[in-house]
PDB file of C-alpha atoms in Angstrom:
ATOM      1  CA  MET A   1     107.190 101.109 106.155  1.00 95.00           C
ATOM      2  CA  GLY A   2     105.254 101.311 109.770  1.00 94.00           C
ATOM      3  CA  PRO A   3     105.871  99.582 113.527  1.00 91.00           C
ATOM      4  CA  THR A   4     106.104  96.058 113.535  1.00 88.00           C
ATOM      5  CA  GLY A   5     102.820  94.529 113.812  1.00 87.00           C
ATOM      6  CA  VAL A   6     100.762  97.863 112.021  1.00 91.00           C
ATOM      7  CA  GLY A   7      99.542  95.654 109.211  1.00 91.00           C
ATOM      8  CA  LYS A   8     102.175  95.846 106.682  1.00 92.00           C
ATOM      9  CA  SER A   9     102.241  92.476 105.212  1.00 90.00           C
ATOM     10  CA  THR A  10      98.028  92.097 105.594  1.00 92.00           C
ATOM     11  CA  PHE A  11      98.373  95.311 103.620  1.00 95.00           C
ATOM     12  CA  ILE A  12     100.063  93.789 100.899  1.00 94.00           C
ATOM     13  CA  ASN A  13      98.071  91.039 101.063  1.00 92.00           C
ATOM     14  CA  ARG A  14      94.447  92.388 101.186  1.00 93.00           C
ATOM     15  CA  PHE A  15      95.422  94.408  98.251  1.00 93.00           C
ATOM     16  CA  CYS A  16      96.440  91.426  96.204  1.00 92.00           C
ATOM     17  CA  GLY A  17      93.847  89.460  97.112  1.00 90.00           C
ATOM     18  CA  GLU A  18      95.846  86.410  98.468  1.00 89.00           C
ATOM     19  CA  GLU A  19      98.294  85.346 100.944  1.00 87.00           C
ATOM     20  CA  VAL A  20     101.596  86.863  99.369  1.00 83.00           C
ATOM     21  CA  VAL A  21     103.855  87.897 102.046  1.00 78.00           C
ATOM     22  CA  VAL A  22     103.344  86.019 105.672  1.00 66.00           C
ATOM     23  CA  VAL A  23     101.714  87.113 108.590  1.00 58.00           C
ATOM     24  CA  SER A  24     101.726  86.960 112.462  1.00 49.00           C
ATOM     25  CA  ASP A  25      98.665  86.848 114.579  1.00 49.00           C
ATOM     26  CA  LEU A  26     101.609  86.969 117.262  1.00 42.00           C
ATOM     27  CA  MET A  27     103.468  89.974 119.434  1.00 39.00           C
ATOM     28  CA  GLU A  28     106.868  89.232 117.009  1.00 48.00           C
ATOM     29  CA  SER A  29     107.463  90.353 113.872  1.00 48.00           C
ATOM     30  CA  CYS A  30     107.503  88.112 110.279  1.00 49.00           C
ATOM     31  CA  THR A  31     109.327  90.876 108.095  1.00 50.00           C
ATOM     32  CA  GLN A  32     113.290  90.602 108.709  1.00 59.00           C
ATOM     33  CA  GLN A  33     114.078  90.688 104.916  1.00 75.00           C
ATOM     34  CA  ILE A  34     112.769  93.382 102.534  1.00 87.00           C
ATOM     35  CA  ALA A  35     110.352  91.184 100.769  1.00 86.00           C
ATOM     36  CA  PHE A  36     107.967  92.455  97.606  1.00 87.00           C
ATOM     37  CA  THR A  37     105.667  91.067  95.052  1.00 90.00           C
ATOM     38  CA  THR A  38     104.711  92.417  91.528  1.00 91.00           C
ATOM     39  CA  ARG A  39     101.048  91.993  90.439  1.00 91.00           C
ATOM     40  CA  MET A  40     100.473  93.206  86.712  1.00 93.00           C
ATOM     41  CA  LEU A  41      97.441  95.872  86.890  1.00 92.00           C
ATOM     42  CA  SER A  42      94.838  94.777  84.110  1.00 92.00           C
ATOM     43  CA  ASP A  43      94.384  95.684  80.550  1.00 95.00           C
ATOM     44  CA  ASP A  44      91.283  97.922  81.686  1.00 94.00           C
ATOM     45  CA  HIS A  45      93.167 100.186  84.174  1.00 92.00           C
ATOM     46  CA  PRO A  46      92.157 103.784  83.630  1.00 89.00           C
ATOM     47  CA  LEU A  47      95.818 105.171  83.846  1.00 88.00           C
ATOM     48  CA  TRP A  48      97.826 102.573  83.628  1.00 89.00           C
ATOM     49  CA  PRO A  49      96.844  99.066  81.822  1.00 92.00           C
ATOM     50  CA  SER A  50      98.716  96.401  82.044  1.00 93.00           C
ATOM     51  CA  ARG A  51     102.265  98.197  84.189  1.00 90.00           C
ATOM     52  CA  ARG A  52     103.435  96.544  86.541  1.00 91.00           C
ATOM     53  CA  LEU A  53     103.193  97.318  90.020  1.00 92.00           C
ATOM     54  CA  VAL A  54     105.855  96.156  92.993  1.00 92.00           C
ATOM     55  CA  LEU A  55     104.576  95.951  96.749  1.00 94.00           C
ATOM     56  CA  VAL A  56     107.703  96.177  99.035  1.00 93.00           C
ATOM     57  CA  ASP A  57     107.533  95.383 102.832  1.00 93.00           C
ATOM     58  CA  THR A  58     110.225  96.272 105.231  1.00 91.00           C
ATOM     59  CA  PRO A  59     110.760  95.660 109.062  1.00 90.00           C
ATOM     60  CA  GLY A  60     110.004  98.112 111.575  1.00 89.00           C
ATOM     61  CA  PHE A  61     112.270  99.974 113.862  1.00 89.00           C
ATOM     62  CA  ASP A  62     111.022  98.083 116.609  1.00 79.00           C
ATOM     63  CA  ASP A  63     111.831  94.781 115.561  1.00 72.00           C
ATOM     64  CA  THR A  64     111.870  91.781 117.297  1.00 66.00           C
ATOM     65  CA  TYR A  65     114.911  90.373 116.543  1.00 75.00           C
ATOM     66  CA  LEU A  66     116.942  92.837 114.304  1.00 83.00           C
ATOM     67  CA  PRO A  67     118.285  95.749 115.855  1.00 84.00           C
ATOM     68  CA  ASP A  68     116.838  99.071 114.789  1.00 87.00           C
ATOM     69  CA  HIS A  69     121.137  99.746 112.993  1.00 86.00           C
ATOM     70  CA  GLU A  70     120.296  96.684 111.120  1.00 88.00           C
ATOM     71  CA  VAL A  71     117.073  97.242 110.063  1.00 90.00           C
ATOM     72  CA  LEU A  72     118.412 100.947 108.688  1.00 91.00           C
ATOM     73  CA  ARG A  73     121.082  99.176 106.235  1.00 89.00           C
ATOM     74  CA  ARG A  74     118.565  96.862 104.993  1.00 90.00           C
ATOM     75  CA  ILE A  75     116.417  99.333 104.089  1.00 93.00           C
ATOM     76  CA  SER A  76     119.008 101.679 102.776  1.00 92.00           C
ATOM     77  CA  VAL A  77     120.838  99.174 101.074  1.00 89.00           C
ATOM     78  CA  TRP A  78     117.771  98.278  98.924  1.00 91.00           C
ATOM     79  CA  LEU A  79     116.890 101.513  98.389  1.00 92.00           C
ATOM     80  CA  ALA A  80     120.502 102.531  97.062  1.00 91.00           C
ATOM     81  CA  ARG A  81     120.496  99.473  94.733  1.00 89.00           C
ATOM     82  CA  VAL A  82     116.988 100.207  93.303  1.00 90.00           C
ATOM     83  CA  TYR A  83     117.830 103.830  92.689  1.00 91.00           C
ATOM     84  CA  ASP A  84     121.319 102.717  91.068  1.00 86.00           C
ATOM     85  CA  ASN A  85     118.995 100.464  88.874  1.00 86.00           C
ATOM     86  CA  ASP A  86     117.283 103.572  87.347  1.00 86.00           C
ATOM     87  CA  THR A  87     113.914 102.012  89.530  1.00 85.00           C
ATOM     88  CA  ASN A  88     112.309 105.316  91.276  1.00 83.00           C
ATOM     89  CA  ILE A  89     109.569 105.209  93.657  1.00 90.00           C
ATOM     90  CA  THR A  90     106.054 105.517  92.512  1.00 91.00           C
ATOM     91  CA  GLY A  91     104.822 105.997  96.764  1.00 93.00           C
ATOM     92  CA  LEU A  92     105.688 105.142 100.414  1.00 95.00           C
ATOM     93  CA  VAL A  93     102.559 104.033 102.496  1.00 97.00           C
ATOM     94  CA  TYR A  94     103.021 104.360 106.645  1.00 97.00           C
ATOM     95  CA  LEU A  95     101.148 102.795 108.199  1.00 97.00           C
ATOM     96  CA  HIS A  96      99.632 103.457 111.832  1.00 96.00           C
ATOM     97  CA  ASN A  97      97.499 100.850 114.482  1.00 94.00           C
ATOM     98  CA  ILE A  98      94.118 103.777 115.383  1.00 93.00           C
ATOM     99  CA  THR A  99      93.608 101.340 118.248  1.00 89.00           C
ATOM    100  CA  GLN A 100      97.516 102.905 119.958  1.00 87.00           C
ATOM    101  CA  LYS A 101      96.045 104.977 122.515  1.00 82.00           C
ATOM    102  CA  ARG A 102      99.199 107.098 123.476  1.00 81.00           C
ATOM    103  CA  MET A 103     102.616 107.308 121.203  1.00 82.00           C
ATOM    104  CA  LEU A 104     105.092 104.938 122.283  1.00 81.00           C
ATOM    105  CA  GLY A 105     108.678 105.816 122.234  1.00 81.00           C
ATOM    106  CA  SER A 106     109.207 102.625 119.442  1.00 83.00           C
ATOM    107  CA  THR A 107     106.214 104.102 116.967  1.00 89.00           C
ATOM    108  CA  ARG A 108     108.045 107.939 117.581  1.00 90.00           C
ATOM    109  CA  THR A 109     111.538 106.229 116.501  1.00 90.00           C
ATOM    110  CA  ASN A 110     109.550 104.312 113.294  1.00 93.00           C
ATOM    111  CA  TYR A 111     108.277 107.850 112.380  1.00 95.00           C
ATOM    112  CA  GLU A 112     111.156 109.957 112.746  1.00 94.00           C
ATOM    113  CA  MET A 113     113.324 107.445 110.818  1.00 94.00           C
ATOM    114  CA  PHE A 114     110.707 107.203 108.194  1.00 96.00           C
ATOM    115  CA  GLN A 115     111.061 110.850 107.745  1.00 96.00           C
ATOM    116  CA  LYS A 116     115.062 110.937 107.354  1.00 95.00           C
ATOM    117  CA  LEU A 117     114.899 108.660 105.373  1.00 96.00           C
ATOM    118  CA  CYS A 118     112.382 109.706 103.167  1.00 96.00           C
ATOM    119  CA  GLY A 119     113.435 113.684 102.752  1.00 96.00           C
ATOM    120  CA  VAL A 120     110.910 116.796 102.754  1.00 94.00           C
ATOM    121  CA  ASN A 121     110.529 116.530  99.243  1.00 92.00           C
ATOM    122  CA  ALA A 122     109.046 113.444  98.828  1.00 93.00           C
ATOM    123  CA  MET A 123     105.914 113.896 101.556  1.00 94.00           C
ATOM    124  CA  SER A 124     103.942 114.989  98.627  1.00 92.00           C
ATOM    125  CA  ARG A 125     103.925 111.001  97.689  1.00 93.00           C
ATOM    126  CA  VAL A 126     103.217 110.071 100.737  1.00 95.00           C
ATOM    127  CA  VAL A 127      99.756 108.413 102.620  1.00 97.00           C
ATOM    128  CA  MET A 128      99.885 108.592 105.959  1.00 98.00           C
ATOM    129  CA  ALA A 129      97.371 105.635 107.017  1.00 97.00           C
ATOM    130  CA  THR A 130      95.892 104.595 109.773  1.00 96.00           C
ATOM    131  CA  THR A 131      94.887 100.465 110.044  1.00 95.00           C
ATOM    132  CA  HIS A 132      92.877  98.253 112.661  1.00 92.00           C
ATOM    133  CA  TRP A 133      90.006 100.818 112.650  1.00 91.00           C
ATOM    134  CA  ASP A 134      87.966  96.653 113.217  1.00 86.00           C
ATOM    135  CA  MET A 135      89.341  96.627 116.336  1.00 84.00           C
ATOM    136  CA  VAL A 136      87.856 100.039 117.206  1.00 80.00           C
ATOM    137  CA  GLN A 137      84.562  99.553 116.291  1.00 68.00           C
ATOM    138  CA  SER A 138      84.229  95.683 117.739  1.00 62.00           C
ATOM    139  CA  SER A 139      85.931  97.565 121.328  1.00 58.00           C
ATOM    140  CA  SER A 140      84.292  99.738 124.263  1.00 58.00           C
ATOM    141  CA  ASP A 141      86.116 102.484 122.215  1.00 59.00           C
ATOM    142  CA  SER A 142      83.590 103.751 120.165  1.00 75.00           C
ATOM    143  CA  GLN A 143      84.402 104.624 116.081  1.00 76.00           C
ATOM    144  CA  ARG A 144      84.554 107.912 117.930  1.00 83.00           C
ATOM    145  CA  ALA A 145      87.323 108.020 119.958  1.00 85.00           C
ATOM    146  CA  GLY A 146      89.307 106.432 116.562  1.00 88.00           C
ATOM    147  CA  GLU A 147      88.193 110.162 115.255  1.00 90.00           C
ATOM    148  CA  VAL A 148      90.026 111.789 118.378  1.00 91.00           C
ATOM    149  CA  ARG A 149      92.842 109.958 117.592  1.00 92.00           C
ATOM    150  CA  GLU A 150      93.406 110.734 114.357  1.00 94.00           C
ATOM    151  CA  ASP A 151      92.975 113.839 115.011  1.00 95.00           C
ATOM    152  CA  GLU A 152      95.247 114.121 117.586  1.00 94.00           C
ATOM    153  CA  LEU A 153      97.664 111.935 114.719  1.00 95.00           C
ATOM    154  CA  LYS A 154      97.179 114.471 112.229  1.00 96.00           C
ATOM    155  CA  LYS A 155      98.679 117.377 114.762  1.00 95.00           C
ATOM    156  CA  PHE A 156     101.945 115.042 115.655  1.00 94.00           C
ATOM    157  CA  TRP A 157     102.392 114.233 111.654  1.00 96.00           C
ATOM    158  CA  ALA A 158     101.614 118.304 111.195  1.00 96.00           C
ATOM    159  CA  GLU A 159     104.840 118.936 109.786  1.00 95.00           C
ATOM    160  CA  ILE A 160     105.059 115.811 106.860  1.00 96.00           C
ATOM    161  CA  LEU A 161     101.106 117.241 105.635  1.00 97.00           C
ATOM    162  CA  SER A 162     102.296 120.488 105.404  1.00 96.00           C
ATOM    163  CA  HIS A 163     104.607 119.228 102.308  1.00 95.00           C
ATOM    164  CA  GLY A 164     101.890 116.939 100.903  1.00 93.00           C
ATOM    165  CA  ALA A 165     101.421 113.857 102.746  1.00 95.00           C
ATOM    166  CA  GLN A 166      98.288 112.510 102.951  1.00 95.00           C
ATOM    167  CA  VAL A 167      96.237 111.032 105.574  1.00 97.00           C
ATOM    168  CA  MET A 168      93.752 108.111 104.345  1.00 97.00           C
ATOM    169  CA  ARG A 169      92.230 105.274 106.431  1.00 96.00           C
ATOM    170  CA  VAL A 170      92.577 101.534 106.351  1.00 95.00           C
ATOM    171  CA  GLN A 171      88.722 100.531 107.206  1.00 91.00           C
ATOM    172  CA  GLU A 172      86.969  98.803 104.855  1.00 91.00           C
ATOM    173  CA  PRO A 173      90.234  96.850 103.905  1.00 87.00           C
ATOM    174  CA  GLU A 174      89.642  95.065 100.287  1.00 91.00           C
ATOM    175  CA  GLN A 175      88.219  98.585  99.273  1.00 94.00           C
ATOM    176  CA  ASP A 176      90.702 101.041 101.185  1.00 96.00           C
ATOM    177  CA  THR A 177      93.543  99.401 100.218  1.00 96.00           C
ATOM    178  CA  GLN A 178      92.339  99.987  96.166  1.00 95.00           C
ATOM    179  CA  SER A 179      92.168 103.364  97.141  1.00 96.00           C
ATOM    180  CA  ILE A 180      94.996 103.869  98.839  1.00 96.00           C
ATOM    181  CA  ILE A 181      97.254 102.564  95.800  1.00 95.00           C
ATOM    182  CA  GLU A 182      94.912 104.249  93.232  1.00 94.00           C
ATOM    183  CA  SER A 183      95.922 107.545  95.178  1.00 93.00           C
ATOM    184  CA  ILE A 184      99.894 107.165  94.528  1.00 92.00           C
ATOM    185  CA  LEU A 185      99.174 106.040  90.825  1.00 91.00           C
ATOM    186  CA  GLU A 186      97.181 108.808  90.167  1.00 87.00           C
ATOM    187  CA  ASN A 187     100.380 110.578  90.502  1.00 75.00           C
ATOM    188  CA  HIS A 188     102.398 108.278  88.517  1.00 69.00           C
ATOM    189  CA  ALA A 189     104.554 110.737  86.945  1.00 65.00           C
ATOM    190  CA  LYS A 190     105.811 112.771  90.037  1.00 69.00           C
ATOM    191  CA  GLN A 191     107.847 109.734  90.788  1.00 76.00           C
ATOM    192  CA  VAL A 192     110.109 110.301  93.804  1.00 86.00           C
ATOM    193  CA  VAL A 193     113.918 109.956  94.783  1.00 92.00           C
ATOM    194  CA  THR A 194     114.015 109.698  98.787  1.00 95.00           C
ATOM    195  CA  LYS A 195     116.578 111.620 101.328  1.00 96.00           C
ATOM    196  CA  ILE A 196     118.702 108.854 101.923  1.00 95.00           C
ATOM    197  CA  GLN A 197     118.834 107.800  98.321  1.00 94.00           C
ATOM    198  CA  LYS A 198     120.230 110.671  97.052  1.00 93.00           C
ATOM    199  CA  GLU A 199     123.012 110.658 100.473  1.00 94.00           C
ATOM    200  CA  LEU A 200     123.917 107.122  99.739  1.00 92.00           C
ATOM    201  CA  VAL A 201     124.067 107.304  96.133  1.00 91.00           C
ATOM    202  CA  ASP A 202     124.412 111.051  94.807  1.00 91.00           C
ATOM    203  CA  MET A 203     126.595 111.987  97.625  1.00 92.00           C
ATOM    204  CA  GLY A 204     128.383 109.048  98.372  1.00 88.00           C
ATOM    205  CA  ARG A 205     127.486 108.961 102.273  1.00 89.00           C
ATOM    206  CA  SER A 206     128.256 106.141 104.517  1.00 87.00           C
ATOM    207  CA  ILE A 207     124.953 104.741 105.887  1.00 88.00           C
ATOM    208  CA  PRO A 208     126.160 106.726 109.314  1.00 87.00           C
ATOM    209  CA  GLU A 209     126.499 109.917 107.521  1.00 89.00           C
ATOM    210  CA  THR A 210     123.223 110.166 106.297  1.00 93.00           C
ATOM    211  CA  GLU A 211     120.799 111.911 108.285  1.00 94.00           C
ATOM    212  CA  ALA A 212     118.894 108.780 108.787  1.00 94.00           C
ATOM    213  CA  GLY A 213     122.107 107.430 110.594  1.00 90.00           C
ATOM    214  CA  GLN A 214     122.393 110.432 112.306  1.00 90.00           C
ATOM    215  CA  HIS A 215     119.580 110.122 113.834  1.00 90.00           C
ATOM    216  CA  LEU A 216     119.380 106.616 115.190  1.00 88.00           C
ATOM    217  CA  ARG A 217     122.530 107.245 116.949  1.00 84.00           C
ATOM    218  CA  TYR A 218     120.894 110.593 118.816  1.00 81.00           C
ATOM    219  CA  THR A 219     118.019 107.902 119.808  1.00 81.00           C
ATOM    220  CA  LEU A 220     120.445 105.219 121.055  1.00 78.00           C
ATOM    221  CA  GLN A 221     122.843 108.076 122.857  1.00 77.00           C
ATOM    222  CA  GLU A 222     119.656 109.574 124.784  1.00 73.00           C
ATOM    223  CA  TYR A 223     118.204 105.997 125.660  1.00 68.00           C
ATOM    224  CA  LEU A 224     121.327 105.315 127.019  1.00 71.00           C
ATOM    225  CA  GLU A 225     121.602 108.294 128.985  1.00 72.00           C
ATOM    226  CA  LEU A 226     118.667 107.785 130.443  1.00 65.00           C
ATOM    227  CA  HIS A 227     118.286 104.390 131.455  1.00 63.00           C
ATOM    228  CA  LYS A 228     121.773 104.356 133.061  1.00 62.00           C
ATOM    229  CA  LYS A 229     119.728 106.352 135.425  1.00 61.00           C
ATOM    230  CA  LEU A 230     117.265 104.028 136.360  1.00 61.00           C
ATOM    231  CA  LYS A 231     119.062 100.999 135.747  1.00 62.00           C
ATOM    232  CA  PRO A 232     122.315  98.753 137.380  1.00 63.00           C
ATOM    233  CA  ASP A 233     125.661  98.830 135.552  1.00 64.00           C
ATOM    234  CA  GLY A 234     125.865  95.815 133.381  1.00 64.00           C
ATOM    235  CA  ASP A 235     122.061  95.683 132.095  1.00 70.00           C
ATOM    236  CA  PRO A 236     121.440  93.382 129.696  1.00 72.00           C
ATOM    237  CA  GLU A 237     119.049  96.016 127.986  1.00 69.00           C
ATOM    238  CA  ILE A 238     122.018  98.835 128.370  1.00 71.00           C
ATOM    239  CA  ARG A 239     124.569  96.502 126.821  1.00 73.00           C
ATOM    240  CA  GLU A 240     122.270  95.248 124.184  1.00 74.00           C
ATOM    241  CA  LYS A 241     121.897  99.621 122.879  1.00 73.00           C
ATOM    242  CA  GLU A 242     125.079  99.914 123.342  1.00 75.00           C
ATOM    243  CA  GLU A 243     126.226  97.057 121.204  1.00 76.00           C
ATOM    244  CA  GLN A 244     124.237  98.875 118.837  1.00 75.00           C
ATOM    245  CA  LEU A 245     125.481 102.488 118.780  1.00 74.00           C
ATOM    246  CA  LYS A 246     129.095 100.459 118.078  1.00 75.00           C
ATOM    247  CA  LYS A 247     127.718  99.374 115.943  1.00 73.00           C
ATOM    248  CA  LEU A 248     126.102 101.808 113.758  1.00 72.00           C
ATOM    249  CA  ASN A 249     129.320 103.984 114.558  1.00 66.00           C
ATOM    250  CA  VAL A 250     131.781 101.982 112.674  1.00 58.00           C
ATOM    251  CA  ASP A 251     129.411 100.539 110.419  1.00 54.00           C
ATOM    252  CA  ASN A 252     130.402 102.438 107.506  1.00 55.00           C
ATOM    253  CA  SER A 253     131.441  98.630 106.006  1.00 54.00           C
ATOM    254  CA  PHE A 254     129.022  97.008 104.472  1.00 54.00           C
ATOM    255  CA  PHE A 255     127.561  99.781 102.966  1.00 53.00           C
ATOM    256  CA  SER A 256     131.460 100.892 101.115  1.00 56.00           C
ATOM    257  CA  ARG A 257     131.634  97.066 100.685  1.00 54.00           C
ATOM    258  CA  VAL A 258     129.015  97.059  98.730  1.00 54.00           C
ATOM    259  CA  LYS A 259     129.499 100.525  97.015  1.00 54.00           C
ATOM    260  CA  ASP A 260     132.963  99.353  96.514  1.00 52.00           C
ATOM    261  CA  PHE A 261     132.668  96.115  94.835  1.00 48.00           C
ATOM    262  CA  PHE A 262     129.998  96.822  92.719  1.00 49.00           C
ATOM    263  CA  ARG A 263     130.893 100.397  92.281  1.00 49.00           C
ATOM    264  CA  LEU A 264     127.656 102.979  91.971  1.00 54.00           C
ATOM    265  CA  LYS A 265     127.497 105.014  90.211  1.00 55.00           C
ATOM    266  CA  LYS A 266     123.917 106.639  89.630  1.00 56.00           C
ATOM    267  CA  GLY A 267     123.133 106.935  85.799  1.00 51.00           C
ATOM    268  CA  GLY A 268     124.771 103.146  84.778  1.00 47.00           C
ATOM    269  CA  LYS A 269     122.398 100.523  83.116  1.00 41.00           C
ATOM    270  CA  ASN A 270     124.039  97.736  85.536  1.00 41.00           C
ATOM    271  CA  LEU A 271     125.673  96.817  88.588  1.00 39.00           C
ATOM    272  CA  GLN A 272     129.249  96.043  87.431  1.00 36.00           C
ATOM    273  CA  VAL A 273     130.964  93.591  89.036  1.00 32.00           C
ATOM    274  CA  TYR A 274     134.702  94.664  89.831  1.00 29.00           C
ATOM    275  CA  PRO A 275     137.033  91.541  90.870  1.00 32.00           C
ATOM    276  CA  THR A 276     138.417  92.045  94.320  1.00 32.00           C
ATOM    277  CA  LYS A 277     141.069  89.852  96.305  1.00 32.00           C
ATOM    278  CA  SER A 278     138.695  87.885  97.637  1.00 36.00           C
ATOM    279  CA  SER A 279     136.292  87.583  94.667  1.00 35.00           C
ATOM    280  CA  HIS A 280     138.099  84.223  93.885  1.00 35.00           C
ATOM    281  CA  ASN A 281     137.799  82.579  97.201  1.00 34.00           C
TER     282      ASN A 281
END
């Protein structure tokens, strides 16, 4: 997970040694759906020989085409479905661009939403990985500048680091992506349930009722209050944010329909389909 353009798809491709997910060199997002690829660990893997590894790529909360509430919905529904199907998460990798000289609003939103989605109990299974070290080394910036930013990030990430998250670098891409995944596999037995999975499946909440949903609503309201003072009435950007907030406030619908139709119940062997009046249309 992480902001758009940080290198999520590239991370997966580097680990796999081939292009298995699409990467964009443009200043726009490529990943709008939840995308995943499956790899088999080697027969002589020291911990988990011949085990299946699933790598999941998600859109960022600053996606070029998707509003934030839609990104939240897609990630939430996917997490709920795999949890309901008794598939647990081994670990989570959050990526941050080390060349970013200041914490932008969109970057902060991505990080805060990641916190709310995961919850405190999942933080021991989180790796906070910094990317684009090659750009730091090849630009007017020095290696030291990157290290200073990394120290600043550790202060910004202090809360989740205090709960067991670790910081790693993607500096030598092929080697470091392997190291990050291996560090997660070392504690494979400690699989994790994220906060939003518990909220949606175990507690039966709708997406807007979850901590992540409430935080996104607060973020949108805060944005509107600030920008309505700076921009004229009817500004397209304000209208867009107002529409997002409206949809988030009323969007109990999609997940509720999924839950009612498939009757999500933790511990069920499969998602069972029950006919509805519209199922024969």
